[in-house]
Short mmCIF file of C-alpha atoms in Angstrom, two decimals:
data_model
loop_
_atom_site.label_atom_id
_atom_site.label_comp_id
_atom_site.label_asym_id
_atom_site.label_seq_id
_atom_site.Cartn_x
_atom_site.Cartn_y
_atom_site.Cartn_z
CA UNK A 301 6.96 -30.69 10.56
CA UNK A 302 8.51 -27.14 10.48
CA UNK A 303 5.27 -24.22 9.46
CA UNK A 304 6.51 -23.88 5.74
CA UNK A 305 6.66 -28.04 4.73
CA UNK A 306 4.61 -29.58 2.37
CA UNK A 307 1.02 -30.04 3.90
CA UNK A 308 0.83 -33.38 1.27
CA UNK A 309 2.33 -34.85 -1.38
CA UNK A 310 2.74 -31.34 -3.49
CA UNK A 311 5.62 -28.86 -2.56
CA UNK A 312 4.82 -25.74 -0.46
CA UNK A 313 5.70 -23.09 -3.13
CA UNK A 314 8.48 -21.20 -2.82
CA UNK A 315 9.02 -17.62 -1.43
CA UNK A 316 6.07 -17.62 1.37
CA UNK A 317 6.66 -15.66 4.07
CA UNK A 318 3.71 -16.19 6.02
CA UNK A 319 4.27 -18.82 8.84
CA UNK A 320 0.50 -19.42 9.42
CA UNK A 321 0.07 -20.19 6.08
CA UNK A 322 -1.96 -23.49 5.51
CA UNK A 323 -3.20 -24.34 1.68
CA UNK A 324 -6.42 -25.76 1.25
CA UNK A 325 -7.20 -28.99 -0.20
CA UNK A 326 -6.58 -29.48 -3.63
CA UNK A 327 -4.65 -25.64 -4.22
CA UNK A 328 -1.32 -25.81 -4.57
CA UNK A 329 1.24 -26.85 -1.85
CA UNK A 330 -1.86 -29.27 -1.26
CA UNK A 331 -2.22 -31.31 -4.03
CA UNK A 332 -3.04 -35.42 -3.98
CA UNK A 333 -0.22 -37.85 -5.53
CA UNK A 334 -3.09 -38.45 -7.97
CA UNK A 335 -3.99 -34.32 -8.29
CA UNK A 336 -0.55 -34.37 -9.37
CA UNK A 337 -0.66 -37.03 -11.94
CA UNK A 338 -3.96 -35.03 -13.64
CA UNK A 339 -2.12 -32.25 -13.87
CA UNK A 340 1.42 -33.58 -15.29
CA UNK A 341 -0.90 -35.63 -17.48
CA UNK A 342 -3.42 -33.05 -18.86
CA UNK A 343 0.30 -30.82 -19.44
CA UNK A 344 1.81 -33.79 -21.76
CA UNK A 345 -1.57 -33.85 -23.51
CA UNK A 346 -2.01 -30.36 -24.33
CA UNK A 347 2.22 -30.65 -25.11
CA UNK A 348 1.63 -33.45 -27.72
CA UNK A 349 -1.42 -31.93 -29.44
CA UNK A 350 0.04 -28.74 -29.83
CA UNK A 351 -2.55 -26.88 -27.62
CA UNK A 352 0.35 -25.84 -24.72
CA UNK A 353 0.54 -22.19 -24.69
CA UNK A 354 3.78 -21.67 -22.64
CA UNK A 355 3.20 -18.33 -21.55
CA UNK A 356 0.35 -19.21 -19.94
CA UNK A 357 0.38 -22.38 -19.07
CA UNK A 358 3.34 -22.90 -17.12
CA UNK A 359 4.03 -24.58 -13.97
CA UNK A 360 2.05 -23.20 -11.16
CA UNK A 361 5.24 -23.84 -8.73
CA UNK A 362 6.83 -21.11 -10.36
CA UNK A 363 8.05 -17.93 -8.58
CA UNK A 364 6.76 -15.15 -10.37
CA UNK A 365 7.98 -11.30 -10.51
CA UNK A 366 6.24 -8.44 -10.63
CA UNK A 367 7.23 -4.61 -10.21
CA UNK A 368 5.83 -3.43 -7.36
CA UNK A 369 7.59 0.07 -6.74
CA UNK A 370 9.16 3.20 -8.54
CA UNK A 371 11.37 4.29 -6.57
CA UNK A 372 12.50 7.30 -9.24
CA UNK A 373 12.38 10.39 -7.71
CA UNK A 374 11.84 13.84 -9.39
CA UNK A 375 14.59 14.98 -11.26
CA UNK A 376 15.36 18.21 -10.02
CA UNK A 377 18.89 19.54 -9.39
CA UNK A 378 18.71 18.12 -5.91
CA UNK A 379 16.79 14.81 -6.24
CA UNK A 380 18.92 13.51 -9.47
CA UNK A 381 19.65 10.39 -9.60
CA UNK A 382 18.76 7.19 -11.38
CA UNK A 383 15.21 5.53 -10.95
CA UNK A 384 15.85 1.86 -9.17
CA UNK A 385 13.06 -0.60 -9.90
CA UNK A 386 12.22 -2.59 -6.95
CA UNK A 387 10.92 -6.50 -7.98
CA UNK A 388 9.69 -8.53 -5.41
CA UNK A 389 9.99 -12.80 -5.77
CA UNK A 390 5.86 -13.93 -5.30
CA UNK A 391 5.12 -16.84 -3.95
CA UNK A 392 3.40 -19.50 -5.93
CA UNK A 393 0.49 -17.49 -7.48
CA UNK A 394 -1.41 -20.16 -9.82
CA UNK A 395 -2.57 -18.22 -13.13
CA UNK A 396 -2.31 -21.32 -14.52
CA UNK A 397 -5.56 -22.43 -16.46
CA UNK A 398 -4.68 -25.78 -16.37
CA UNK A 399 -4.82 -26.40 -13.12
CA UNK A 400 -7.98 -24.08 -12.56
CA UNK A 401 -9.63 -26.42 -15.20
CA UNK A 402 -8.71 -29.07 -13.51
CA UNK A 403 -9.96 -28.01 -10.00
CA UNK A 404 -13.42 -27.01 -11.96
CA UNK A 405 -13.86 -30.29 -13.28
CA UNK A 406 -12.68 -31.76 -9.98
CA UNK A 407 -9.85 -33.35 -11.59
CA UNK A 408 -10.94 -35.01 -14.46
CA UNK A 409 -8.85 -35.09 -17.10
CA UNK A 410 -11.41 -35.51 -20.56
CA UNK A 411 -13.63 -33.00 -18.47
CA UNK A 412 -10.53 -30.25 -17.63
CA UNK A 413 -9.46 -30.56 -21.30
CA UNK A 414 -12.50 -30.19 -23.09
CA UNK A 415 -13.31 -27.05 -20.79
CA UNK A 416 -9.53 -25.83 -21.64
CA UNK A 417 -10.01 -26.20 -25.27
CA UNK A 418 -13.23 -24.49 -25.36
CA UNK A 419 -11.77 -21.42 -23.35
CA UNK A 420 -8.82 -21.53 -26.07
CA UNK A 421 -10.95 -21.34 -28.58
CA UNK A 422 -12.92 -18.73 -27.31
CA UNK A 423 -9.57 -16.79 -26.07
CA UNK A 424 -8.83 -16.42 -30.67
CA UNK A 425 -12.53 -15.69 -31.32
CA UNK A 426 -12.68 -12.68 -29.18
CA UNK A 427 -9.12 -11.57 -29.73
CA UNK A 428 -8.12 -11.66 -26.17
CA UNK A 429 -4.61 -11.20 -26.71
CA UNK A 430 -5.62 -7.77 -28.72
CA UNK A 431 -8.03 -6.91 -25.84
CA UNK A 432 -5.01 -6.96 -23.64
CA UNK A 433 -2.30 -5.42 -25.62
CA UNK A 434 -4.68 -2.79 -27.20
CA UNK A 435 -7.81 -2.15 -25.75
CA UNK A 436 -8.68 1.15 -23.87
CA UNK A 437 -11.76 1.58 -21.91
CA UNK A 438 -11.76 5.59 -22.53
CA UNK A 439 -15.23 6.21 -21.30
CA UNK A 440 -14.26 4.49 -17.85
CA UNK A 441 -15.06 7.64 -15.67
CA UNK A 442 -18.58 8.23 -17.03
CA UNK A 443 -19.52 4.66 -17.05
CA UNK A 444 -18.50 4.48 -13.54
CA UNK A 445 -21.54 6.98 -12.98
CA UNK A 446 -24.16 4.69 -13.82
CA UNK A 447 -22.25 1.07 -13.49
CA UNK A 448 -19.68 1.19 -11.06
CA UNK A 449 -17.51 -2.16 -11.56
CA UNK A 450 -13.89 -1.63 -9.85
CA UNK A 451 -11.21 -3.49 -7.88
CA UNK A 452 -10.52 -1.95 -4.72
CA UNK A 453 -7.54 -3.22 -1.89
CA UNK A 454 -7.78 -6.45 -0.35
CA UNK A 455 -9.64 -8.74 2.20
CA UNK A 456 -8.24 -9.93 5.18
CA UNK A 457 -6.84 -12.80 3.58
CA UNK A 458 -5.53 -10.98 1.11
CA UNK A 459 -7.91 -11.36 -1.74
CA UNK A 460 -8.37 -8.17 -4.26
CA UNK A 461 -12.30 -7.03 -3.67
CA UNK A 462 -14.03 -6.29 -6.35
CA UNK A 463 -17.21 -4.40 -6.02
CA UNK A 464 -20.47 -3.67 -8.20
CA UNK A 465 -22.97 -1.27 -7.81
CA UNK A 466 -25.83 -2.55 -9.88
CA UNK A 467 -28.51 -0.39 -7.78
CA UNK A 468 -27.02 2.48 -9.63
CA UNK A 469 -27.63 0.78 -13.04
CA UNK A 470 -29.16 3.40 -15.67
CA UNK A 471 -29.26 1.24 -18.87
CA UNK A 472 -30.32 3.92 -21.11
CA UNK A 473 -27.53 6.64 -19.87
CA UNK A 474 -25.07 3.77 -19.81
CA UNK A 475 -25.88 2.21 -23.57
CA UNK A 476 -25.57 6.14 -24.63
CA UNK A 477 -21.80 6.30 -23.86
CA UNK A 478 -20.89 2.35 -24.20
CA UNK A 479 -22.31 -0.61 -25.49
CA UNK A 480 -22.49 -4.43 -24.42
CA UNK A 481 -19.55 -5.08 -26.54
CA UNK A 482 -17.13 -2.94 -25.07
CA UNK A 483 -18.60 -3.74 -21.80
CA UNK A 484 -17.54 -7.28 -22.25
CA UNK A 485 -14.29 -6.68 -23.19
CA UNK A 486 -13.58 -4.58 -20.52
CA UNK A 487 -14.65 -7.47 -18.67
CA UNK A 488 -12.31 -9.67 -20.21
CA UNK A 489 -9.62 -7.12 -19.85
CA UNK A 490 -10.07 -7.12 -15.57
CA UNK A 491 -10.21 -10.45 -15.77
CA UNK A 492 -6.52 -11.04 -17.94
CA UNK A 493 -5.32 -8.39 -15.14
CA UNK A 494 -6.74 -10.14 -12.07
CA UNK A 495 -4.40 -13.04 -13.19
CA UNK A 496 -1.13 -11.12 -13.94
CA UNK A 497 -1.36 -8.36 -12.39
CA UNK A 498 -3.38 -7.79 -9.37
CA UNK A 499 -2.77 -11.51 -7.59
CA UNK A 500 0.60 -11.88 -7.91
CA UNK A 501 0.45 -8.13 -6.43
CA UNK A 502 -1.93 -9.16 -3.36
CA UNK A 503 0.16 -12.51 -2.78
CA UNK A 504 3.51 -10.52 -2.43
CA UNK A 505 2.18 -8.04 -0.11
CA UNK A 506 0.59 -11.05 2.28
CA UNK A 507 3.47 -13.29 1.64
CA UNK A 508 1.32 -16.66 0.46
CA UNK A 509 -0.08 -17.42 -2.68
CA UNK A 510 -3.74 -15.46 -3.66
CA UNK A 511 -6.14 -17.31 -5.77
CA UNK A 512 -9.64 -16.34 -5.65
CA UNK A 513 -11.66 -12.72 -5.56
CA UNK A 514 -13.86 -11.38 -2.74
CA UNK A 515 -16.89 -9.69 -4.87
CA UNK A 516 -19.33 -7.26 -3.08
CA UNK A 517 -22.51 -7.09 -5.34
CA UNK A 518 -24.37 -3.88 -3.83
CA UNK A 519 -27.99 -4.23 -4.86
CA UNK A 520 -29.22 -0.53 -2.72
CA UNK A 521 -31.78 0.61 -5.24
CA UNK A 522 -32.13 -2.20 -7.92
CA UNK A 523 -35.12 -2.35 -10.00
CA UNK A 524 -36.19 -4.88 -12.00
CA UNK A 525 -36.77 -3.15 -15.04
CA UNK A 526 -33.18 -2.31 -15.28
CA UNK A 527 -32.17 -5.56 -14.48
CA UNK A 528 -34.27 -6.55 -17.42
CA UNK A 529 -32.65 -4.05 -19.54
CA UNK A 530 -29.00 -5.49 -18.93
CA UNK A 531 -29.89 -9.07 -17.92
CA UNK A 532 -27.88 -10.20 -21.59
CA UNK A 533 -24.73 -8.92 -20.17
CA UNK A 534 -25.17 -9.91 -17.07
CA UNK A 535 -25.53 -13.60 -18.74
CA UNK A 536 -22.70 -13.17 -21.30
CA UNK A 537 -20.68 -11.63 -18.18
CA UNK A 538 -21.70 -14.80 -15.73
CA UNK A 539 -20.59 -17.41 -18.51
CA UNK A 540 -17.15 -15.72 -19.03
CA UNK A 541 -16.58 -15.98 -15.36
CA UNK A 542 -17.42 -19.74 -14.98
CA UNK A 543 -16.16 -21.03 -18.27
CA UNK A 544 -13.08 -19.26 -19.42
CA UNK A 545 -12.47 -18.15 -16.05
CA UNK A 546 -12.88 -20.71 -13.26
CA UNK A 547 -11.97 -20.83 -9.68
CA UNK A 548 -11.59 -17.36 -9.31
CA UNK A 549 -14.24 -16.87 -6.71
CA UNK A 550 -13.63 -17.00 -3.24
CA UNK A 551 -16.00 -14.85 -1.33
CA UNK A 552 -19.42 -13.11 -2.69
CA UNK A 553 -21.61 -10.75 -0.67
CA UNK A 554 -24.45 -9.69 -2.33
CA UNK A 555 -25.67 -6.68 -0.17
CA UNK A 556 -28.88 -4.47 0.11
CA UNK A 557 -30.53 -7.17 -1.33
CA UNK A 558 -34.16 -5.72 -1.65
CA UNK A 559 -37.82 -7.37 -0.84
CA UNK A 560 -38.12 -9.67 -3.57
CA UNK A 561 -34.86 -10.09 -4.33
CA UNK A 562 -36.08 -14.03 -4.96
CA UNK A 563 -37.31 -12.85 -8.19
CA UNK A 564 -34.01 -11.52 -9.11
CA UNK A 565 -32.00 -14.70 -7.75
CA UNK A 566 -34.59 -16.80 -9.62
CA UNK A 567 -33.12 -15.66 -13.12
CA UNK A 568 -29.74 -15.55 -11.98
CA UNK A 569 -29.18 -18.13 -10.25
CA UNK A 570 -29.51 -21.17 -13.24
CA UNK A 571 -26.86 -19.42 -14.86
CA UNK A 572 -24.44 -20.15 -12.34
CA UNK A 573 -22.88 -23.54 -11.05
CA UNK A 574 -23.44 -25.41 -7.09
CA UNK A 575 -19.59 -25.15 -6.47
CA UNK A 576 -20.64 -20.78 -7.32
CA UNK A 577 -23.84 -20.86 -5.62
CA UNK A 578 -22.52 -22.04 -2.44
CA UNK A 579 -19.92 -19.67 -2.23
CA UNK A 580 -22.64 -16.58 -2.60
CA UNK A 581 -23.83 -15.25 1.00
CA UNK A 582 -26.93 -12.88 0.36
CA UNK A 583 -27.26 -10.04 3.04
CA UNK A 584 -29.92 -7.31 3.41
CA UNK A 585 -28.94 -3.82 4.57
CA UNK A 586 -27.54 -4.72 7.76
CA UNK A 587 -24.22 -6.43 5.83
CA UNK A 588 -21.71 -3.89 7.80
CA UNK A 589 -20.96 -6.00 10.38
CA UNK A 590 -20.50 -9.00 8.41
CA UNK A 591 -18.17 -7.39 5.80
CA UNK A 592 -15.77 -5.86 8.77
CA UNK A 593 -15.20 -9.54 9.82
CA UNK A 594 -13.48 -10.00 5.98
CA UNK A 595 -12.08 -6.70 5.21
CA UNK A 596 -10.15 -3.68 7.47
CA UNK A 597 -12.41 -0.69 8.12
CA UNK A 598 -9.26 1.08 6.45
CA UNK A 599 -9.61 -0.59 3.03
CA UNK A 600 -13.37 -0.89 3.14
CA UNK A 601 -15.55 2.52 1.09
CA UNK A 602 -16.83 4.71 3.17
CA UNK A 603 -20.04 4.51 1.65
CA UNK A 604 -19.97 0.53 2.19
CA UNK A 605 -19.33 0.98 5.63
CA UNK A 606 -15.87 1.42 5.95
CA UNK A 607 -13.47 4.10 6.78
CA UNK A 608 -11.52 4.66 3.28
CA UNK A 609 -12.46 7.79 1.34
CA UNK A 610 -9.99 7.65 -1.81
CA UNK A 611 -8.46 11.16 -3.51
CA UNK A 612 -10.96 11.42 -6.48
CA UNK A 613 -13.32 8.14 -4.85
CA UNK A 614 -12.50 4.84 -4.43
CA UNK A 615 -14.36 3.24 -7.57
CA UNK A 616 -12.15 5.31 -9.93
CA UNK A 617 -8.61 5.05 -7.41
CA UNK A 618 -7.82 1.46 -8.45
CA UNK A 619 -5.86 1.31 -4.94
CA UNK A 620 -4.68 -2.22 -4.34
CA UNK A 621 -1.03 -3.63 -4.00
CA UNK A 622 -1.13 -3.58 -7.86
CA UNK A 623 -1.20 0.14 -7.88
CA UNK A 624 2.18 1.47 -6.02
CA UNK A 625 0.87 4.87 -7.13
CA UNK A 626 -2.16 4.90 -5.72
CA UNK A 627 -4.12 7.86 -4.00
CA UNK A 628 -6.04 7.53 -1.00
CA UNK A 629 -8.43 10.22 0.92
CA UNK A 630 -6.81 8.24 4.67
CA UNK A 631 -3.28 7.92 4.29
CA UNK A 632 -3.67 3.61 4.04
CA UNK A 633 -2.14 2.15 1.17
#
């Protein structure tokens, strides 16, 4: 069996470049006979019912394309010339919320579909299409003082890492330039862009498909009265993520986790699934170690342990794959 053949019954997707590449169980290029059949027969379903939303719910097999590089240059006398657009083919990325359904609900067809539904129907209530063709989080730079939420390169496996400072959580300075609304569909909006944009990104540049996020949650400095103050979106947030949302999680480090952190994890935790908890690794403050076996010094903060310092700071340089104009302080894209 030559590196890049099927590892089951499912095709390998196309375009992979990586030779060590090796899908796990139930993803694609490793789906079951009867996987498949769940799959093909949620699909007909949601085709006869008129729920299929073809723009979305197409065949994760599919190559996908997505501009990676500008290579325009400046325009002066010497450099004139015409901008070429380089698009690279992606291998197999799944944005497909069929299958995620299905892998949520562990194949079940009645389960996947009623979960699908419900997401659909949320999807017109909170105008998720207009979040993503119109929204605008404009006070981005001074929320990122007292909430910093931001995507930042990849893990060793390729994954986009997202981090969160919530020890720098000041509810009263961050409800006086935002509110839980706009909060939430910011969310919404990273979320819609972790799908299109920044996956397909992280899978070209690694050369096999990308799934899931790597999420550090930096606790350094939590209190619980600010937790209290924001626990509603930190709810409304959790539910997104698991129900309209699922199987995007692949790795979670929740550092700095302070001395009765328990209390915190109490309330969180009921909020979240087993297939979620398990995948949630709390550290204290000696997490340095343990992050540098997942992510390159290079594209780890500074401040988290790493060696990247971004032009401007890495929570507002959105560097990543998905970003070919990105900025850093070290010279690695």
């Amino acid at each position: 069996m030559s590196t890049l053949e099927q590892a089951s019954a499912s095709p390998m997707p196309d375009g992979i470049t990586d030779p060590n590449f090796r899908p796990m169980a139930g993803r694609v290029g490793n789906l079951t006979v009867p996987q498949q059949h769940a799959l093909q027969t949620l699909k007909n379903q949601l085709h006869d019912e008129g729920h299929f939303v073809e723009e979305r719910m197409d065949d994760p097999m599919l190559l996908r394309y997505v501009p990676l590089l500008d290579l325009g240059v400046c325009g002066c006398a010497l450099c004139r010339r015409p901008t070429v657009h380089v698009r690279l083919v992606v291998p197999g990325v799944c944005t497909d919320p069929v299958y995620r359904y299905l892998r949520a609900r562990k194949f079940d067809v009645p389960k996947a579909k009623a979960m699908l539904l419900a997401a659909e129907q949320w999807r017109r209530d909170m105008k998720v299409d207009d979040i993503v063709q119109s929204f605008v989080f404009t006070e981005k730079e001074q929320v990122d003082q007292y909430y910093p939420q931001y995507y930042h390169k990849m893990d060793k496996d390729g994954r986009p890492v997202y981090i969160e400072r919530l020890g720098k959580l000041n509810v009263p300075a961050l409800y006086g330039i935002t509110t839980k609304e706009r909060l939430l569909q910011r969310l919404i909006l990273e979320y819609e862009r972790f799908l299109t944009d920044r996956l397909p990104a992280c899978s070209a540049a690694v050369g096999h498909p990308v799934e899931t996020v790597c999420t550090i949650l930096d606790l350094k400095g939590v209190s619980l009265s600010s937790f209290y103050q924001v626990r509603d979106y930190v709810n409304e947030a959790s539910k997104i993520g698991q129900d309209r949302y699922p199987e995007c999680m692949g790795k979670f480090y929740i550092i700095n986790a302070p001395w009765g952190f328990s209390a915190v994890w109490s309330l969180i935790k009921p909020w979240l699934d087993e297939v979620t908890v398990s995948k949630i690794e709390i550290l204290g403050s000696s997490y340095q170690q343990k992050l540098l076996q997942d992510i390159r010094a290079e594209d780890l903060p500074a401040d988290l342990g790493g060696k990247c310092r971004c032009a401007g700071g890495c929570s507002l340089s959105d560097a990543g794959p998905w970003n070919p104009n990105e900025k850093t302080g070290n010279g690695v894209a």
